[in-house]
Tab-separated table of C-alpha atoms and ligand atoms in Angstrom:
chain	number	residue	atom	x	y	z
A	75	MET	CA	3.436	-13.895	2.738
A	76	SER	CA	1.300	-11.584	0.829
A	77	ALA	CA	-1.914	-10.791	-1.435
A	78	GLU	CA	-0.328	-8.279	-3.170
A	79	CYS	CA	3.323	-7.907	-4.977
A	80	TYR	CA	4.228	-5.260	-7.563
A	81	PRO	CA	4.594	-5.614	-10.452
A	82	ILE	CA	2.850	-8.797	-10.381
A	83	ALA	CA	-0.602	-7.683	-8.338
A	84	LYS	CA	-1.202	-4.075	-7.169
A	85	VAL	CA	-4.142	-2.756	-5.953
A	86	GLY	CA	-2.534	-0.353	-3.383
A	87	GLY	CA	0.611	0.664	-1.573
A	88	LEU	CA	0.641	-3.029	-0.063
A	89	ALA	CA	2.055	-4.208	-3.004
A	90	ASP	CA	4.903	-1.709	-3.263
A	91	VAL	CA	5.819	-2.391	-0.096
A	92	VAL	CA	5.873	-6.165	-0.759
A	93	GLY	CA	7.703	-5.580	-3.989
A	94	ALA	CA	10.466	-3.694	-2.508
A	95	LEU	CA	11.076	-4.288	0.949
A	96	PRO	CA	13.111	-8.189	-0.067
A	97	LYS	CA	15.503	-6.201	-1.979
A	98	TYR	CA	16.827	-4.417	0.457
A	99	GLN	CA	16.452	-7.111	3.041
A	100	SER	CA	18.413	-9.274	0.770
A	101	ASN	CA	21.556	-7.037	0.860
A	102	SER	CA	22.190	-8.137	4.822
A	103	ASP	CA	22.873	-11.877	6.064
A	104	ARG	CA	19.222	-12.727	5.232
A	105	THR	CA	17.478	-13.561	1.724
A	106	SER	CA	13.992	-12.592	1.958
A	107	GLU	CA	11.305	-14.414	-0.201
A	108	VAL	CA	7.869	-13.643	-1.012
A	109	ILE	CA	5.034	-16.059	-1.609
A	110	MET	CA	1.513	-14.642	-2.947
A	111	PRO	CA	-1.322	-15.952	-4.763
A	112	PHE	CA	-1.309	-16.893	-8.802
A	113	TYR	CA	-3.452	-14.817	-10.253
A	114	ASP	CA	-5.023	-14.835	-13.872
A	115	ASN	CA	-3.749	-11.371	-14.907
A	116	LYS	CA	-1.151	-9.430	-17.439
A	117	PHE	CA	1.875	-10.204	-15.412
A	118	THR	CA	1.098	-14.090	-14.955
A	119	GLN	CA	-0.010	-14.418	-18.571
A	120	SER	CA	3.225	-12.660	-19.947
A	121	HIS	CA	6.122	-14.635	-17.784
A	122	GLU	CA	6.978	-18.476	-17.429
A	123	PHE	CA	6.861	-20.342	-14.629
A	124	SER	CA	7.933	-23.758	-12.990
A	125	THR	CA	6.770	-26.007	-10.663
A	126	ALA	CA	8.355	-26.497	-7.388
A	127	TYR	CA	5.617	-28.592	-5.567
A	128	ASN	CA	2.632	-30.005	-6.347
A	129	SER	CA	-0.028	-31.778	-3.855
A	130	THR	CA	-3.736	-31.523	-2.748
A	131	LEU	CA	-4.829	-29.403	0.372
A	132	GLU	CA	-8.173	-29.884	2.563
A	133	LEU	CA	-10.235	-26.584	2.646
A	134	GLY	CA	-12.983	-28.276	5.362
A	135	ARG	CA	-14.574	-31.085	3.296
A	136	GLU	CA	-13.279	-29.792	-0.162
A	137	SER	CA	-10.027	-30.885	-1.777
A	138	TYR	CA	-7.961	-28.755	-3.938
A	139	ASN	CA	-5.069	-29.572	-6.140
A	140	PHE	CA	-2.623	-26.846	-5.654
A	141	LYS	CA	0.986	-25.878	-7.323
A	142	ILE	CA	3.949	-23.939	-5.962
A	143	LEU	CA	5.299	-21.947	-8.380
A	144	THR	CA	8.381	-20.035	-9.339
A	145	LEU	CA	8.926	-17.268	-11.802
A	146	ASP	CA	11.936	-18.611	-14.731
A	147	ASN	CA	13.512	-15.323	-14.783
A	148	ASN	CA	14.304	-13.177	-11.848
A	149	ALA	CA	12.101	-10.476	-13.010
A	150	VAL	CA	11.251	-8.758	-9.605
A	151	GLY	CA	14.904	-8.833	-8.030
A	152	PHE	CA	14.144	-11.396	-5.149
A	153	ASP	CA	12.811	-14.812	-5.328
A	154	ILE	CA	9.382	-15.149	-5.542
A	155	TYR	CA	6.622	-18.165	-5.076
A	156	PHE	CA	3.131	-18.333	-6.254
A	157	VAL	CA	0.331	-20.501	-4.889
A	158	LYS	CA	-1.558	-21.592	-7.727
A	159	ILE	CA	-5.205	-23.202	-7.205
A	160	ILE	CA	-6.949	-23.357	-10.508
A	161	ASN	CA	-10.796	-21.815	-9.564
A	162	LEU	CA	-10.114	-20.191	-6.653
A	163	LEU	CA	-6.898	-18.415	-6.474
A	164	THR	CA	-6.508	-18.094	-10.403
A	165	VAL	CA	-8.907	-15.563	-11.064
A	166	ASP	CA	-8.530	-11.779	-12.847
A	167	TYR	CA	-9.177	-10.098	-9.427
A	168	VAL	CA	-7.374	-9.803	-6.187
A	169	TYR	CA	-10.013	-8.676	-3.901
A	170	SER	CA	-13.521	-9.933	-4.265
A	171	TYR	CA	-16.644	-11.393	-1.989
A	172	ASP	CA	-14.897	-14.842	-1.923
A	173	ASP	CA	-11.946	-13.608	0.092
A	174	ALA	CA	-12.303	-15.859	3.292
A	175	ASN	CA	-12.064	-19.115	1.605
A	176	ARG	CA	-9.431	-17.970	-1.140
A	177	PHE	CA	-7.346	-16.417	1.314
A	178	LEU	CA	-7.318	-19.253	4.003
A	179	ALA	CA	-6.445	-21.857	0.918
A	180	PHE	CA	-3.658	-19.735	-0.043
A	181	GLN	CA	-2.389	-19.824	3.239
A	182	ILE	CA	-3.347	-23.462	4.088
A	183	ALA	CA	-1.123	-24.572	0.723
A	184	ALA	CA	2.195	-21.954	1.603
A	185	LEU	CA	2.179	-23.942	5.372
A	186	ASP	CA	1.616	-27.229	3.630
A	187	TRP	CA	4.523	-26.784	1.425
A	188	ILE	CA	7.059	-25.397	4.045
A	189	LEU	CA	6.433	-28.487	6.360
A	190	THR	CA	8.042	-30.308	3.452
A	191	TRP	CA	10.966	-27.911	3.452
A	192	LYS	CA	13.984	-29.550	4.996
A	193	GLU	CA	15.413	-26.216	6.214
A	194	LYS	CA	12.811	-24.141	7.856
A	195	PRO	CA	12.244	-20.463	7.399
A	196	THR	CA	13.903	-18.394	9.988
A	197	ILE	CA	10.806	-15.834	10.276
A	198	ILE	CA	7.542	-15.686	8.600
A	199	HIS	CA	6.402	-12.281	8.014
A	200	CYS	CA	2.665	-12.073	7.418
A	201	HIS	CA	1.183	-9.081	5.764
A	202	ASP	CA	-2.541	-7.614	6.443
A	203	HIS	CA	-5.670	-10.183	7.306
A	204	HIS	CA	-5.064	-12.046	3.914
A	205	ALA	CA	-2.189	-13.524	5.738
A	206	GLY	CA	-3.501	-13.138	9.030
A	207	LEU	CA	-4.875	-16.772	10.248
A	208	THR	CA	-0.802	-18.138	9.548
A	209	PRO	CA	0.172	-16.990	13.280
A	210	PHE	CA	-2.974	-18.891	14.618
A	211	MET	CA	-2.415	-21.838	12.518
A	212	LEU	CA	1.284	-22.107	13.261
A	213	GLN	CA	0.574	-22.001	17.185
A	214	GLU	CA	-2.530	-23.790	17.450
A	215	SER	CA	-3.197	-26.575	14.230
A	216	TYR	CA	-1.787	-29.880	14.923
A	217	LYS	CA	-0.667	-30.298	11.452
A	218	TYR	CA	1.717	-27.328	11.877
A	219	GLU	CA	3.021	-28.337	15.258
A	220	SER	CA	6.416	-28.935	14.053
A	221	LEU	CA	6.166	-25.095	12.655
A	222	ASN	CA	5.482	-23.674	15.679
A	223	LYS	CA	8.849	-22.520	16.811
A	224	ILE	CA	9.350	-20.355	13.811
A	225	PRO	CA	8.886	-17.094	14.814
A	226	VAL	CA	5.987	-15.205	12.931
A	227	ILE	CA	5.705	-11.126	12.385
A	228	LEU	CA	2.178	-9.345	11.548
A	229	THR	CA	2.729	-5.918	9.478
A	230	ILE	CA	-0.734	-3.954	9.613
A	231	HIS	CA	-0.868	-2.115	6.531
A	232	ASN	CA	-4.148	-0.994	7.125
A	233	ALA	CA	-6.631	-2.037	10.171
A	234	GLN	CA	-9.690	-0.969	8.628
A	235	TYR	CA	-9.820	-4.064	6.657
A	236	GLN	CA	-10.158	-7.394	9.191
A	237	GLY	CA	-11.246	-9.967	6.750
A	238	SER	CA	-13.905	-10.951	9.219
A	239	PHE	CA	-16.288	-14.183	8.684
A	240	SER	CA	-18.827	-16.149	10.502
A	241	HIS	CA	-18.129	-18.679	12.641
A	242	ASP	CA	-19.836	-21.241	10.583
A	243	LYS	CA	-16.775	-21.773	8.257
A	244	VAL	CA	-14.974	-22.648	11.466
A	245	GLY	CA	-14.754	-25.956	9.831
A	246	LEU	CA	-12.204	-24.738	7.162
A	247	ILE	CA	-9.145	-24.062	9.385
A	248	PRO	CA	-7.056	-26.979	9.867
A	249	ALA	CA	-8.071	-29.027	13.223
A	250	PHE	CA	-7.109	-27.074	16.618
A	251	ASN	CA	-8.001	-27.020	20.236
A	252	PHE	CA	-11.310	-25.816	20.408
A	253	GLU	CA	-10.697	-24.436	24.058
A	254	ASN	CA	-8.692	-21.814	22.134
A	255	ILE	CA	-11.397	-20.691	19.686
A	256	GLY	CA	-11.292	-17.439	21.489
A	257	LEU	CA	-8.140	-16.812	19.663
A	258	LEU	CA	-10.000	-16.643	16.507
A	259	ASP	CA	-12.882	-14.605	17.829
A	260	TRP	CA	-13.985	-10.737	17.805
A	261	SER	CA	-17.083	-9.306	18.169
A	262	GLY	CA	-18.547	-12.956	17.571
A	263	MET	CA	-16.920	-13.539	14.247
A	264	ILE	CA	-13.620	-15.184	12.796
A	265	ASN	CA	-11.545	-12.107	12.556
A	266	PRO	CA	-8.104	-12.575	10.792
A	267	LEU	CA	-6.607	-9.741	11.949
A	268	SER	CA	-7.331	-9.849	15.550
A	269	ALA	CA	-6.083	-13.297	15.605
A	270	ALA	CA	-2.850	-12.358	14.107
A	271	ILE	CA	-2.556	-9.608	16.401
A	272	LYS	CA	-2.775	-11.998	19.483
A	273	CYS	CA	-0.934	-14.591	17.966
A	274	ALA	CA	1.846	-13.026	16.229
A	275	TRP	CA	5.273	-12.985	18.075
A	276	LYS	CA	5.648	-8.866	16.932
A	277	VAL	CA	3.458	-7.141	15.540
A	278	THR	CA	4.191	-3.682	13.140
A	279	THR	CA	2.433	-0.895	11.708
A	280	VAL	CA	3.648	0.992	8.516
A	281	SER	CA	4.324	4.340	10.807
A	282	PRO	CA	4.952	4.860	14.050
A	283	SER	CA	2.124	7.757	14.635
A	284	TYR	CA	-0.203	5.016	12.727
A	285	MET	CA	0.542	2.388	15.746
A	286	GLU	CA	-0.326	5.194	18.356
A	287	GLU	CA	-3.784	6.025	16.352
A	288	LEU	CA	-4.632	2.610	16.308
A	289	LYS	CA	-4.445	2.372	20.199
A	290	ILE	CA	-7.292	4.886	20.141
A	291	LYS	CA	-9.202	4.162	16.971
A	292	ALA	CA	-8.651	0.601	14.936
A	293	ASN	CA	-11.992	0.025	13.633
A	294	GLY	CA	-12.744	-1.763	16.778
A	295	LEU	CA	-9.462	-3.304	17.524
A	296	GLU	CA	-8.285	-0.546	20.027
A	297	ASP	CA	-8.418	-2.724	23.375
A	298	LEU	CA	-6.608	-5.557	21.573
A	299	LEU	CA	-3.802	-3.068	20.583
A	300	VAL	CA	-3.554	-1.424	23.928
A	301	ALA	CA	-3.181	-5.072	25.379
A	302	GLU	CA	-1.018	-6.537	23.054
A	303	SER	CA	0.960	-3.024	22.942
A	304	HIS	CA	4.401	-4.788	24.385
A	305	LYS	CA	4.853	-6.374	21.192
A	306	CYS	CA	3.937	-3.717	18.740
A	307	VAL	CA	5.954	-1.477	16.839
A	308	GLY	CA	5.510	1.237	14.195
A	309	ILE	CA	8.236	1.027	11.182
A	310	LEU	CA	7.829	3.487	8.392
A	311	ASN	CA	7.641	2.195	5.003
A	312	GLY	CA	10.512	3.072	2.441
A	313	ILE	CA	10.216	3.530	-1.281
A	314	ASP	CA	11.930	1.518	-4.031
A	315	SER	CA	14.363	4.554	-5.211
A	316	GLU	CA	15.268	2.269	-8.528
A	317	VAL	CA	11.769	2.047	-9.620
A	318	TRP	CA	10.563	5.368	-8.325
A	319	ASN	CA	13.975	7.502	-9.806
A	320	PRO	CA	13.028	11.039	-11.759
A	321	GLU	CA	16.356	10.232	-13.515
A	322	THR	CA	15.767	6.613	-15.054
A	323	ASP	CA	12.017	6.030	-14.608
A	324	HIS	CA	10.642	4.726	-18.330
A	325	TYR	CA	7.418	6.068	-17.564
A	326	ILE	CA	7.643	9.860	-17.536
A	327	VAL	CA	8.248	11.785	-20.652
A	328	LYS	CA	11.187	13.747	-19.381
A	329	ASN	CA	13.622	12.359	-17.037
A	330	PHE	CA	15.508	14.777	-14.736
A	331	LYS	CA	17.907	15.298	-11.666
A	332	LYS	CA	17.664	17.688	-8.806
A	333	SER	CA	19.868	20.092	-10.831
A	334	ALA	CA	17.410	20.244	-13.572
A	335	VAL	CA	14.277	19.968	-11.811
A	336	ALA	CA	12.576	23.168	-13.152
A	337	SER	CA	12.787	22.076	-17.107
A	338	GLY	CA	12.636	18.434	-16.322
A	339	ARG	CA	8.837	19.028	-14.311
A	340	LYS	CA	8.061	21.441	-17.158
A	341	GLY	CA	8.257	18.921	-19.958
A	342	ASN	CA	6.341	16.671	-17.878
A	343	LYS	CA	3.737	19.363	-17.132
A	344	GLU	CA	3.471	20.131	-20.640
A	345	TRP	CA	2.281	16.614	-21.587
A	346	LEU	CA	-0.111	16.500	-18.915
A	347	CYS	CA	-1.729	20.053	-19.881
A	348	LYS	CA	-1.517	18.858	-23.666
A	349	GLU	CA	-3.290	15.210	-22.698
A	350	PHE	CA	-5.947	16.958	-19.950
A	351	ASN	CA	-6.781	20.201	-21.659
A	352	LEU	CA	-5.008	22.570	-18.834
A	353	ASP	CA	-3.102	25.799	-18.675
A	354	LEU	CA	0.474	25.371	-18.308
A	355	ASN	CA	1.159	28.888	-16.505
A	356	LYS	CA	-1.302	27.655	-13.322
A	357	PRO	CA	-0.267	25.813	-10.629
A	358	LEU	CA	-1.270	22.494	-11.083
A	359	PHE	CA	-3.040	20.615	-7.690
A	360	ALA	CA	-3.264	16.720	-8.134
A	361	PHE	CA	-4.792	14.036	-6.275
A	362	ILE	CA	-3.739	10.343	-7.028
A	363	GLY	CA	-5.412	7.404	-5.115
A	364	ARG	CA	-8.619	5.244	-4.197
A	365	LEU	CA	-11.704	7.377	-4.192
A	366	VAL	CA	-12.819	6.212	-0.373
A	367	GLY	CA	-13.884	7.703	2.647
A	368	GLU	CA	-10.270	6.912	4.244
A	369	LYS	CA	-8.607	9.181	1.525
A	370	GLY	CA	-11.491	12.134	2.129
A	371	ALA	CA	-12.192	11.326	-1.276
A	372	GLU	CA	-16.386	12.655	-0.969
A	373	LEU	CA	-14.889	16.020	-0.007
A	374	LEU	CA	-12.873	16.338	-3.457
A	375	PRO	CA	-15.512	17.800	-5.413
A	376	GLU	CA	-16.594	20.618	-3.206
A	377	VAL	CA	-12.819	21.485	-2.270
A	378	PHE	CA	-11.916	21.549	-5.943
A	379	GLN	CA	-15.027	23.401	-6.544
A	380	LYS	CA	-14.314	26.135	-4.089
A	381	ALA	CA	-10.478	26.137	-4.895
A	382	LEU	CA	-11.282	26.574	-8.738
A	383	GLN	CA	-13.666	29.452	-8.156
A	384	LYS	CA	-11.319	31.308	-5.443
A	385	GLU	CA	-8.010	30.489	-6.991
A	386	ASN	CA	-6.243	30.976	-10.595
A	387	ILE	CA	-5.383	27.293	-10.534
A	388	SER	CA	-5.756	23.759	-12.211
A	389	VAL	CA	-6.453	20.661	-10.640
A	390	LEU	CA	-6.126	16.843	-12.269
A	391	LEU	CA	-7.376	13.789	-10.408
A	392	LEU	CA	-6.335	10.056	-11.048
A	393	GLY	CA	-8.580	7.796	-9.279
A	394	SER	CA	-11.501	5.462	-8.934
A	395	GLY	CA	-13.600	4.039	-5.913
A	396	HIS	CA	-17.166	5.057	-4.957
A	397	GLU	CA	-19.304	5.291	-7.691
A	398	GLU	CA	-21.033	8.544	-6.689
A	399	VAL	CA	-18.101	10.553	-5.927
A	400	GLU	CA	-16.882	9.426	-9.414
A	401	SER	CA	-19.369	10.428	-11.209
A	402	GLN	CA	-19.205	13.872	-9.048
A	403	LEU	CA	-15.795	14.226	-10.112
A	404	GLU	CA	-17.064	13.607	-13.706
A	405	SER	CA	-19.462	16.283	-14.024
A	406	LEU	CA	-17.328	19.195	-12.635
A	407	LYS	CA	-15.156	18.666	-15.895
A	408	THR	CA	-17.940	20.741	-18.047
A	409	GLU	CA	-18.079	23.283	-14.981
A	410	PHE	CA	-14.187	23.958	-14.922
A	411	GLU	CA	-13.411	22.788	-18.446
A	412	GLY	CA	-9.767	24.179	-19.449
A	413	THR	CA	-8.675	24.027	-15.515
A	414	TYR	CA	-9.845	20.590	-14.225
A	415	ASN	CA	-10.050	17.344	-15.033
A	416	ALA	CA	-10.226	13.696	-14.370
A	417	PHE	CA	-8.925	10.304	-15.380
A	418	ILE	CA	-11.294	7.667	-13.381
A	419	GLY	CA	-9.572	4.580	-13.426
A	420	TYR	CA	-6.041	2.942	-12.834
A	421	ASP	CA	-3.269	4.009	-14.903
A	422	GLU	CA	0.324	3.502	-13.682
A	423	LYS	CA	2.149	5.806	-16.435
A	424	ILE	CA	-0.073	8.754	-15.575
A	425	SER	CA	0.386	8.325	-11.944
A	426	HIS	CA	4.279	8.295	-12.647
A	427	ILE	CA	3.761	11.555	-14.981
A	428	ILE	CA	1.722	13.271	-12.400
A	429	TYR	CA	4.380	12.934	-9.805
A	430	ALA	CA	6.735	13.991	-12.305
A	431	GLY	CA	4.781	17.184	-13.669
A	432	ALA	CA	2.109	18.687	-11.435
A	433	ASP	CA	2.855	21.211	-9.150
A	434	TYR	CA	1.148	20.067	-5.699
A	435	LEU	CA	-0.233	16.627	-4.310
A	436	LEU	CA	-3.188	16.851	-2.383
A	437	MET	CA	-3.651	14.026	0.528
A	438	PRO	CA	-6.513	15.018	2.662
A	439	SER	CA	-6.672	11.631	4.322
A	440	ARG	CA	-8.894	10.758	7.119
A	441	ILE	CA	-6.318	7.535	8.124
A	442	GLU	CA	-2.959	6.906	6.378
A	443	PRO	CA	-1.081	4.087	7.836
A	444	CYS	CA	1.781	5.276	6.038
A	445	GLY	CA	1.041	6.572	2.648
A	446	LEU	CA	3.337	6.052	-0.121
A	447	ASN	CA	2.294	8.712	-2.708
A	448	GLN	CA	3.637	11.650	-0.638
A	449	MET	CA	7.294	9.970	-0.191
A	450	TYR	CA	7.272	9.345	-4.371
A	451	ALA	CA	6.145	12.846	-4.449
A	452	LEU	CA	8.942	14.416	-2.736
A	453	ARG	CA	11.644	12.278	-4.489
A	454	TYR	CA	10.216	14.021	-7.887
A	455	GLY	CA	10.039	17.429	-6.494
A	456	LEU	CA	6.354	17.274	-6.251
A	457	ILE	CA	5.115	19.377	-3.129
A	458	PRO	CA	2.518	17.406	-0.665
A	459	ILE	CA	-0.297	19.119	0.920
A	460	VAL	CA	-1.205	16.512	3.590
A	461	ARG	CA	-3.597	15.905	6.672
A	462	LYS	CA	-1.806	15.783	9.691
A	463	THR	CA	-2.473	11.832	10.295
A	464	GLY	CA	-0.550	8.246	10.440
A	465	GLY	CA	2.414	8.264	8.079
A	466	LEU	CA	1.774	11.806	6.613
A	467	LYS	CA	2.205	13.224	10.128
A	468	ASP	CA	5.214	11.655	10.260
A	469	THR	CA	7.151	12.368	6.986
A	470	ILE	CA	5.573	16.072	5.956
A	471	ILE	CA	6.267	19.254	7.729
A	472	ASP	CA	4.461	22.509	7.169
A	473	ILE	CA	6.752	25.304	5.440
A	474	SER	CA	5.732	27.596	8.489
A	475	GLU	CA	7.416	25.582	10.833
A	476	ASP	CA	10.566	25.139	8.781
A	477	GLY	CA	9.644	22.815	6.696
A	478	PHE	CA	8.620	22.093	2.933
A	479	GLY	CA	4.876	21.017	2.663
A	480	PHE	CA	1.527	21.998	3.572
A	481	THR	CA	-0.310	20.493	6.486
A	482	HIS	CA	-3.489	20.806	7.725
A	483	LYS	CA	-5.268	19.419	10.830
A	484	ASP	CA	-8.678	18.250	10.025
A	485	VAL	CA	-10.157	16.694	7.288
A	486	GLU	CA	-12.508	19.969	6.510
A	487	ILE	CA	-13.067	21.429	3.202
A	488	ASP	CA	-12.116	25.002	4.392
A	489	GLN	CA	-8.804	23.780	5.568
A	490	ILE	CA	-7.663	22.034	2.813
A	491	VAL	CA	-8.690	25.259	0.655
A	492	ASN	CA	-6.795	27.282	3.256
A	493	ALA	CA	-3.770	24.987	1.903
A	494	ILE	CA	-4.376	25.249	-1.594
A	495	GLU	CA	-4.348	29.032	-1.269
A	496	ARG	CA	-1.009	29.068	1.109
A	497	ALA	CA	0.570	26.814	-1.539
A	498	THR	CA	-0.580	29.205	-4.586
A	499	LEU	CA	1.361	31.872	-3.005
A	500	LEU	CA	4.490	29.936	-2.744
A	501	TYR	CA	4.056	28.986	-6.393
A	502	GLN	CA	4.152	32.914	-7.260
A	503	ASP	CA	7.766	33.048	-5.677
A	504	LYS	CA	9.352	31.240	-8.001
A	505	THR	CA	12.718	31.345	-6.594
A	506	ALA	CA	11.526	30.408	-3.257
A	507	PHE	CA	9.342	27.378	-4.824
A	508	ASN	CA	12.319	25.879	-7.038
A	509	LYS	CA	14.265	26.060	-3.869
A	510	ASN	CA	11.830	24.112	-2.050
A	511	ARG	CA	11.758	21.232	-5.124
A	512	LYS	CA	15.363	20.618	-4.692
A	513	ARG	CA	14.857	20.671	-0.993
A	514	ILE	CA	12.281	17.902	-0.928
A	515	MET	CA	14.310	15.760	-3.810
A	516	SER	CA	17.125	15.424	-1.078
A	517	ILE	CA	14.745	13.956	1.793
A	518	ASP	CA	15.976	10.502	1.532
A	519	HIS	CA	13.091	7.773	2.472
A	520	SER	CA	14.427	4.877	0.461
A	521	TRP	CA	13.963	1.682	2.040
A	522	ASN	CA	17.715	1.337	3.404
A	523	ALA	CA	16.874	2.773	7.136
A	524	SER	CA	13.619	0.990	7.498
A	525	ALA	CA	14.914	-2.496	5.894
A	526	GLN	CA	17.385	-2.463	8.677
A	527	GLU	CA	14.649	-1.858	11.217
A	528	TYR	CA	12.763	-5.423	10.306
A	529	ILE	CA	16.067	-7.065	10.326
A	530	ASN	CA	16.934	-5.989	13.960
A	531	LEU	CA	13.291	-6.938	14.750
A	532	TYR	CA	14.053	-10.589	13.019
A	533	ASN	CA	17.453	-10.588	14.836
A	534	SER	CA	15.405	-10.172	18.146
A	535	LEU	CA	13.578	-13.330	17.806
A	536	ASN	CA	16.313	-15.716	16.309
B	745	ADP	P1	-3.079	2.964	-0.498
B	745	ADP	O1	-2.507	1.596	-0.469
B	745	ADP	O2	-4.239	3.399	0.904
B	745	ADP	O3	-4.072	2.950	-1.666
B	745	ADP	P2	-0.724	4.165	-0.487
B	745	ADP	O4	-0.228	5.394	-0.437
B	745	ADP	O5	0.250	3.736	0.424
B	745	ADP	O6	-2.193	4.150	-0.698
B	745	ADP	O7	-0.283	3.496	-1.733
B	745	ADP	C1	-1.181	4.078	-3.387
B	745	ADP	C2	-0.084	3.496	-4.447
B	745	ADP	O8	-0.929	3.048	-5.495
B	745	ADP	C3	0.727	4.346	-4.751
B	745	ADP	O9	2.004	3.577	-5.331
B	745	ADP	C4	-0.213	5.110	-6.296
B	745	ADP	O10	0.884	6.004	-6.747
B	745	ADP	C5	-0.713	4.164	-6.340
B	745	ADP	N1	-2.051	4.492	-6.918
B	745	ADP	C6	-3.153	4.777	-6.412
B	745	ADP	N2	-4.335	5.150	-7.280
B	745	ADP	C7	-4.041	4.786	-8.814
B	745	ADP	C8	-4.331	5.209	-9.719
B	745	ADP	N3	-5.638	5.713	-9.967
B	745	ADP	N4	-3.371	4.990	-10.880
B	745	ADP	C9	-2.396	4.538	-10.834
B	745	ADP	N5	-1.708	4.313	-9.524
B	745	ADP	C10	-2.536	4.721	-8.305
B	746	GLC	C1	-2.153	0.543	3.063
B	746	GLC	C2	-2.421	2.114	3.610
B	746	GLC	C3	-1.346	2.605	3.272
B	746	GLC	C4	0.319	2.549	3.171
B	746	GLC	C5	0.147	0.892	2.599
B	746	GLC	C6	1.552	0.332	2.512
B	746	GLC	O1	-2.705	0.462	1.860
B	746	GLC	O2	-3.402	2.901	3.163
B	746	GLC	O3	-1.197	4.092	4.118
B	746	GLC	O4	1.338	3.393	2.592
B	746	GLC	O5	-0.785	0.262	2.869
B	746	GLC	O6	1.895	0.221	3.758
């Protein structure tokens, strides 16, 4: 159960995970199906759907007609169902101010439908707070009593976002024993993420290090995670190595194998340099991502300024987020014309070409539960420069420790610039640089191993 799934609706890595994991899980004895909201977007406008179920749900005093839709041709590689509620979920955005009502209605519709299944699911797997009231409703709501033996798992992709809303809305949740209202509460609010941590049978995070970090700092939920640690485990995300394959990727301008990494990447770098007016001969440092505090984004303008003044490099950024950061990044363009450029926005094609054509990827994250960018980078031979945190700590080893990337300890401008300087030195040694690119392309982060860890977890519950 998820709010996002690639290629249908993607805001960040949650979509990539939910769009890949079922493919790898369905190779085993189990089949895995996804249920998500039906949004009004490019994907839904350009595909055909059929109705599998039609009913009405109660959200407090309001009633909504809803449909469960299926996708007509198996365009995503696994079975996927959509909850369609006109005027509530069928909107052109994924997240907004009215998430509490929307995602609650999504979950109620999904559970109402599951109530009608002859053969019930063996596991319900909820992703993030958008599906976080499901473990509570399964355990506590009278109407779902017949489902309360189904093991339910929560995966936390990002504990910063908890979906809290006021107790005034408690009447929207299907009736339950009020003595247990404490399960919904955290710091005086209804907190779907905390309710899920309390009620799920198992809780996973998307990397082992992030699980440990959450016990110390989890936007207010650290004590809860310590108290529930007996049922918590960190499982590192994988990547969809079919979608992210430099040999077949249809977004990039030149496909390449590991043996031809230098010429393949050069073809993509040429496109980037032409498109963004950058010098092909300088090492190209890139950033792709949401421009938010978690990603260390507000430091980027100063980092770029310092690094561009000190070193003979180019910089390219792709991202959007905080307006002030966006405008600072825009205004650097005139100061560093020819060595710096930024595309403020979201663009899947440009992102793939950056993975295939830049020389280094910067990820100075404050918080990075897993991070997929660095794993895509490795697969394409793009060398990551990361802050040692969460999933970045679990996947990238510094070159000075017999590793292949560049790491820095803190989210500090000088440390990031220092890592850029070290990376520039490697770029000058073409043999070592190319050898390192080949080395990182051999690292396997496909879902195979991690999907099995999830299956083992499911098996421990059935
Ligand atoms: P998060 O989910 O926290 O944003 P992840 O590293 O897990 O971070 O996943 C980010 C995903 O979103 C990657 O697939 C990355 O390539 C993609 N992405 C982020 N920003 C952009 C952008 N502006 N344009 C295209 N893709 C983007
Ligand atoms: C979240 C995290 C990111 C992770 C992604 C997929 O968006 O911020 O680190 O890779 O989920 O699990």
